[in-house]
Structures are given as C-alpha cells and as structure tokens.
PDB file of C-alpha atoms in Angstrom:
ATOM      1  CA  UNK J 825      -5.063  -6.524 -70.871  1.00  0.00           C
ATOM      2  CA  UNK J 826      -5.504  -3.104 -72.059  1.00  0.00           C
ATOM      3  CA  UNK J 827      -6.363  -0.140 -69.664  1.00  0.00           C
ATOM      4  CA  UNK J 828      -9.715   0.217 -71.610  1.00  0.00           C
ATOM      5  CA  UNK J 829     -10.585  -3.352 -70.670  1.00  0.00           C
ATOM      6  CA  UNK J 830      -9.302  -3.373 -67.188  1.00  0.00           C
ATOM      7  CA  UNK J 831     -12.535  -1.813 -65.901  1.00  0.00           C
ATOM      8  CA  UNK J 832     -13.959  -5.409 -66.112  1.00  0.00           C
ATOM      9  CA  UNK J 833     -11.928  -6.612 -64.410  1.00  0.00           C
ATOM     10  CA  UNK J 834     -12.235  -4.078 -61.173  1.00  0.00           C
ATOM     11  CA  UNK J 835     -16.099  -4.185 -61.644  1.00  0.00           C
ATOM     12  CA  UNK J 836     -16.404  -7.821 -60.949  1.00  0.00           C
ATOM     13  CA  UNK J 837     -14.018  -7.678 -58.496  1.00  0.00           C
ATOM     14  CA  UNK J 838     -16.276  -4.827 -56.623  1.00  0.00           C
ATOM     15  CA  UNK J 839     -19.313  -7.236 -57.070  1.00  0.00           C
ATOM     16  CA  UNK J 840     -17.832 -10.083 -55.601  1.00  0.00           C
ATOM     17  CA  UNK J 841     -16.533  -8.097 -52.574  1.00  0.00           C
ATOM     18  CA  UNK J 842     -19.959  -6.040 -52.084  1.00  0.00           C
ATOM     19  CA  UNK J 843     -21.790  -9.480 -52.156  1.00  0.00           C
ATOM     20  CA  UNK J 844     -19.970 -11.460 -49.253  1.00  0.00           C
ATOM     21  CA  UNK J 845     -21.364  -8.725 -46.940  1.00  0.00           C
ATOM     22  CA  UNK J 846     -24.578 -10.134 -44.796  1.00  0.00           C
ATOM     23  CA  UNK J 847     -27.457 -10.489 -46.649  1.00  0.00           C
ATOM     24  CA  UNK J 848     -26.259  -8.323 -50.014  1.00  0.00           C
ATOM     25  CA  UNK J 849     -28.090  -9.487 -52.903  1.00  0.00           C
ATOM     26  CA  UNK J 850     -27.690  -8.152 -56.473  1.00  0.00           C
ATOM     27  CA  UNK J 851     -30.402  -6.622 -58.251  1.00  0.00           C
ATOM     28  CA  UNK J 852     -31.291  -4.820 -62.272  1.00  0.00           C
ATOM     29  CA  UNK J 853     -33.430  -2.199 -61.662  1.00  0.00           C
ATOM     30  CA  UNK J 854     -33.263   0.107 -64.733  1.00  0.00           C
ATOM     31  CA  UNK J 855     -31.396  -2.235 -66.633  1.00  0.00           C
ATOM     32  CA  UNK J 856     -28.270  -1.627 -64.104  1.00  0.00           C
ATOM     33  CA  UNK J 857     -26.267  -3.486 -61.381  1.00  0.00           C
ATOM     34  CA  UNK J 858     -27.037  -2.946 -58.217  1.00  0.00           C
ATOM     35  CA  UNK J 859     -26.146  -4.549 -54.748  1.00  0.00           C
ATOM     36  CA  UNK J 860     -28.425  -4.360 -52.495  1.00  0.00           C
ATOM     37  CA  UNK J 861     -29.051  -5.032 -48.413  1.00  0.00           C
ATOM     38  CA  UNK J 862     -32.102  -4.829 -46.566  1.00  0.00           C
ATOM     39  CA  UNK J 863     -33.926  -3.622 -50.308  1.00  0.00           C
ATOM     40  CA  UNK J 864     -31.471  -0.636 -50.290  1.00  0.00           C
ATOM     41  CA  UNK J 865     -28.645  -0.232 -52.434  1.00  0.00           C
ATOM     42  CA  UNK J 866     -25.547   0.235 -51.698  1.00  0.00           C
ATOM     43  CA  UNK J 867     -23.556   0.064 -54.614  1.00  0.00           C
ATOM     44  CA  UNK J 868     -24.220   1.139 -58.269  1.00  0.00           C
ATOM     45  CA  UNK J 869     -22.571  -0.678 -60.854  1.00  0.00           C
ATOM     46  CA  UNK J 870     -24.224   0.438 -63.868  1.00  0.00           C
ATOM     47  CA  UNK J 871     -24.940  -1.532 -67.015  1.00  0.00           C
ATOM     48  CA  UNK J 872     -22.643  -4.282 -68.203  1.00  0.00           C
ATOM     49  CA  UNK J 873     -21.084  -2.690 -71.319  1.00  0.00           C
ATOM     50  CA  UNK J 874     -20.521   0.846 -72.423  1.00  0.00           C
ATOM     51  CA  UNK J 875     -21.982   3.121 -75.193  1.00  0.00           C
ATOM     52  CA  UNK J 876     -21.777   6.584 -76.532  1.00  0.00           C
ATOM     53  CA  UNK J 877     -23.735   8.108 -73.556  1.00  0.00           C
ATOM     54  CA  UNK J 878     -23.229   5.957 -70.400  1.00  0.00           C
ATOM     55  CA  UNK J 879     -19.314   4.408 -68.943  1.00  0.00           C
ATOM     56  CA  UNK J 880     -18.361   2.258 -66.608  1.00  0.00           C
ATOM     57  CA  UNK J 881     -18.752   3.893 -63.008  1.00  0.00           C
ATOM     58  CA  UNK J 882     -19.741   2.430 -59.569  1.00  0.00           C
ATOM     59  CA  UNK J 883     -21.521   4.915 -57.099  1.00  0.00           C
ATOM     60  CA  UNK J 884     -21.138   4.257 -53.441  1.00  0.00           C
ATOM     61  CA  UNK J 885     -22.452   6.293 -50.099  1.00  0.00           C
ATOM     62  CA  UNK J 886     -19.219   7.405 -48.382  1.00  0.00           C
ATOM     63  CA  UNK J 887     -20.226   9.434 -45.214  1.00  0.00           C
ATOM     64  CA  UNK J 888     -17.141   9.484 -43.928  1.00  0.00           C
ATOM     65  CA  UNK J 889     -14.595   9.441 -47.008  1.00  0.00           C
ATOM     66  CA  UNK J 890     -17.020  11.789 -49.398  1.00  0.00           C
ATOM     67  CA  UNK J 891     -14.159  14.724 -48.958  1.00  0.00           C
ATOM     68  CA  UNK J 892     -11.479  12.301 -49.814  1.00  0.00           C
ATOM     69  CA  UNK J 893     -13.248  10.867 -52.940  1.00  0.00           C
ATOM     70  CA  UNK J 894     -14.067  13.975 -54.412  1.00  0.00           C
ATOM     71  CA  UNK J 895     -10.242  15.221 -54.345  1.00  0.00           C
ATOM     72  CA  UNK J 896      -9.825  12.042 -56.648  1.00  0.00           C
ATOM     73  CA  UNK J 897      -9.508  13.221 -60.201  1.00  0.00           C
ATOM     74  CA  UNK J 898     -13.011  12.478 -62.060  1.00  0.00           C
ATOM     75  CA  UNK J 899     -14.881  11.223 -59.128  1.00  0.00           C
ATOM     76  CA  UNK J 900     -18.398  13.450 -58.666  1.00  0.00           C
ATOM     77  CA  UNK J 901     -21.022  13.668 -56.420  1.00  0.00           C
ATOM     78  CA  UNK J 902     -23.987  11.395 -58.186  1.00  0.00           C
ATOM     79  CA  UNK J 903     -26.629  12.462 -59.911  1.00  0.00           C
ATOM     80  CA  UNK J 904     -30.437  12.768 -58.688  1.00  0.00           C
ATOM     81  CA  UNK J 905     -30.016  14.514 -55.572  1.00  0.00           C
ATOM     82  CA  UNK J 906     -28.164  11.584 -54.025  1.00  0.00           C
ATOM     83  CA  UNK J 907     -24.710  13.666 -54.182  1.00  0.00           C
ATOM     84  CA  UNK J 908     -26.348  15.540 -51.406  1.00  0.00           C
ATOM     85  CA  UNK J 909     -26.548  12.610 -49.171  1.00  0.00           C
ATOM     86  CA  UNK J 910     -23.151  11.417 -49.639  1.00  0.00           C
ATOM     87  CA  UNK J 911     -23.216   9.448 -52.560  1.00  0.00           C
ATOM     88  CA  UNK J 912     -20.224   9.881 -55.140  1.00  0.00           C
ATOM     89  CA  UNK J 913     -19.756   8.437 -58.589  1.00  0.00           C
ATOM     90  CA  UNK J 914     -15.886   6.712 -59.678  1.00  0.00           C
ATOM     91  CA  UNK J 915     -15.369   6.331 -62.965  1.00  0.00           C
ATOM     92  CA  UNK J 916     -14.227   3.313 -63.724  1.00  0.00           C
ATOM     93  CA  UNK J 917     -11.956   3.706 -66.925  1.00  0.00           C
ATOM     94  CA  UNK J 918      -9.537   6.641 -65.772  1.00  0.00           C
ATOM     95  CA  UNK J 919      -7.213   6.277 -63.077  1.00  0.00           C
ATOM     96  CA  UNK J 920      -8.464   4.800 -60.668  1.00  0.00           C
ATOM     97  CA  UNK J 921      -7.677   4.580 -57.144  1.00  0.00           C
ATOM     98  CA  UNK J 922      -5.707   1.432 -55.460  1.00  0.00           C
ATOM     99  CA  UNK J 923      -8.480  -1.648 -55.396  1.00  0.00           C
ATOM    100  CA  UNK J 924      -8.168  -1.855 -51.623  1.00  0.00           C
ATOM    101  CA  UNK J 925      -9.428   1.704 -51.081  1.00  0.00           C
ATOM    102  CA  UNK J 926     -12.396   0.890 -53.526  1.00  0.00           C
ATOM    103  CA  UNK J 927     -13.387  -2.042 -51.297  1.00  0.00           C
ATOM    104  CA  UNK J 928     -12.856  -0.374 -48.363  1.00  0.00           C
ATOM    105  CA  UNK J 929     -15.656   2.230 -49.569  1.00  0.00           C
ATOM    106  CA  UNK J 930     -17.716  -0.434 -50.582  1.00  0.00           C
ATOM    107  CA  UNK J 931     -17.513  -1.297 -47.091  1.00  0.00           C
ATOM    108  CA  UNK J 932     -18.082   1.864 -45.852  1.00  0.00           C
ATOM    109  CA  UNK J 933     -21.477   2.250 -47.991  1.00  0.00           C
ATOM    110  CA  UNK J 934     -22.452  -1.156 -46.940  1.00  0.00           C
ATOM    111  CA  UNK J 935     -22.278  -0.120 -42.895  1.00  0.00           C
ATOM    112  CA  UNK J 936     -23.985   3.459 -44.271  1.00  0.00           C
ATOM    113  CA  UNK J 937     -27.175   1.716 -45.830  1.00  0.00           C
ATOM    114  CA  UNK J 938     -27.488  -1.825 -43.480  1.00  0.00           C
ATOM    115  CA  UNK J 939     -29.263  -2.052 -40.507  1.00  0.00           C
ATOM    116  CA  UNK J 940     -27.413  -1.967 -37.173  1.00  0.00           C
ATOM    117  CA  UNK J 941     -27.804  -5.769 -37.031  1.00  0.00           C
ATOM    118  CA  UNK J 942     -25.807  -6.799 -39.949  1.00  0.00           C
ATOM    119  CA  UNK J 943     -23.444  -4.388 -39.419  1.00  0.00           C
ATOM    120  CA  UNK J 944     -22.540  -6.016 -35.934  1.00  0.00           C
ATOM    121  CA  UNK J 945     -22.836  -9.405 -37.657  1.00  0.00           C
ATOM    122  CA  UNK J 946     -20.331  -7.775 -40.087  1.00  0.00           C
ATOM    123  CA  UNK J 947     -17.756  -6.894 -37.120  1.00  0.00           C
ATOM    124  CA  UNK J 948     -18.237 -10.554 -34.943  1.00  0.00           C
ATOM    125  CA  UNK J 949     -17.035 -11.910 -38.375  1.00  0.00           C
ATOM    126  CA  UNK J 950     -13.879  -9.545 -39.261  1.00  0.00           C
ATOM    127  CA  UNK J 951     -12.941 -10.186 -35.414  1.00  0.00           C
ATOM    128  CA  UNK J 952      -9.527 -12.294 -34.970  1.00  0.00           C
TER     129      UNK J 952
END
C-alpha cells in the first residue's frame, strides 16, 4: 500500500478506536466525520476522500499534549477559533506520528469533551 493511500487506513483505524469509548456516536455535520459524546465532538475526521482544497486530517482537543503536538512537523492549531481552546489539526498524509500516540490523543480529547460520568465509566473499564 502506498504512503498516499495509507491515510485510510489510519483514519478508520482512529474511528474505530474513538467509537468504543462510552456513548461515542459518529455523526456528518457539514458533510464531515465526526465522533461525537454527549452531542460534542471530539474528533474531526473530515470528509471521506480528498480534493484540490481539503486533505485528510483528524482534529482532536489535547489539553494536556497541545505543546507536544504542535512540535510535530505539520500539525497546527485548528481553524475557527478552536486552536485557542486546545484543539490541533494532524495531517494525515505526511509523517505521521506512531498510531499508539494518535489513539492515545483520541483518548485524551475524549476525557477533555465527556462528562465526568463516562469518563469514570471509562477508567472502571481500563482497570485490571
């Protein structure tokens, strides 16, 4: 599979993971992937194939990792003022960053955007 292509491959692999979480649902507002909790989102996955103006990215909130994702090269705060609360947009066809660390920030924007309820629901089920 060709590096161009591989992007697939990680997206769906990001939408699977983000969609185990406690009641995460996907939604298509704008045309776009989203997952959503509580009728937040907390993951952008954008639309399903390129084109000359829009590639393949996922956004997450990373409160605590936003320095660390930034340093990554291509990786930018996201548009529409949400940079400012912590959001940060990967691109998805460069180099990308190990798969684990994605899902761990998928994590992380999950327990950033879901009520305290889930998220404890979240750790009783990661527990040994």
């Amino acid at each position: 599979m060709g590096r161009m292509e591989k992007w697939r491959e990680v997206r769906e692999t990001l939408r699977e993971f983000a969609l185990r979480f406690p009641e995460a649902y996907e939604d298509h507002p704008w045309g776009e992937t989203v997952v959503k909790v509580n009728k937040k989102i907390f993951v952008f996955l954008g639309i399903e194939e390129p084109t000359e103006k829009w590639n393949p990215t996922v956004g997450v909130k990373l409160p605590e990792s936003h320095g660390h994702a930034l340093a990554l090269d291509g990786v930018e705060p996201s548009g529409y003022g949400l940079g400012k609360a912590g959001w940060v947009t990967i691109p998805l066809m460069g180099t990308l960053p190990e798969t684990e660390v994605l899902l761990d920030w998928i994590e992380e924007s999950y327990r950033a955007v879901a009520p305290k309820k889930l998220v404890a629901r979240l750790d009783l089920s990661q527990e040994p």
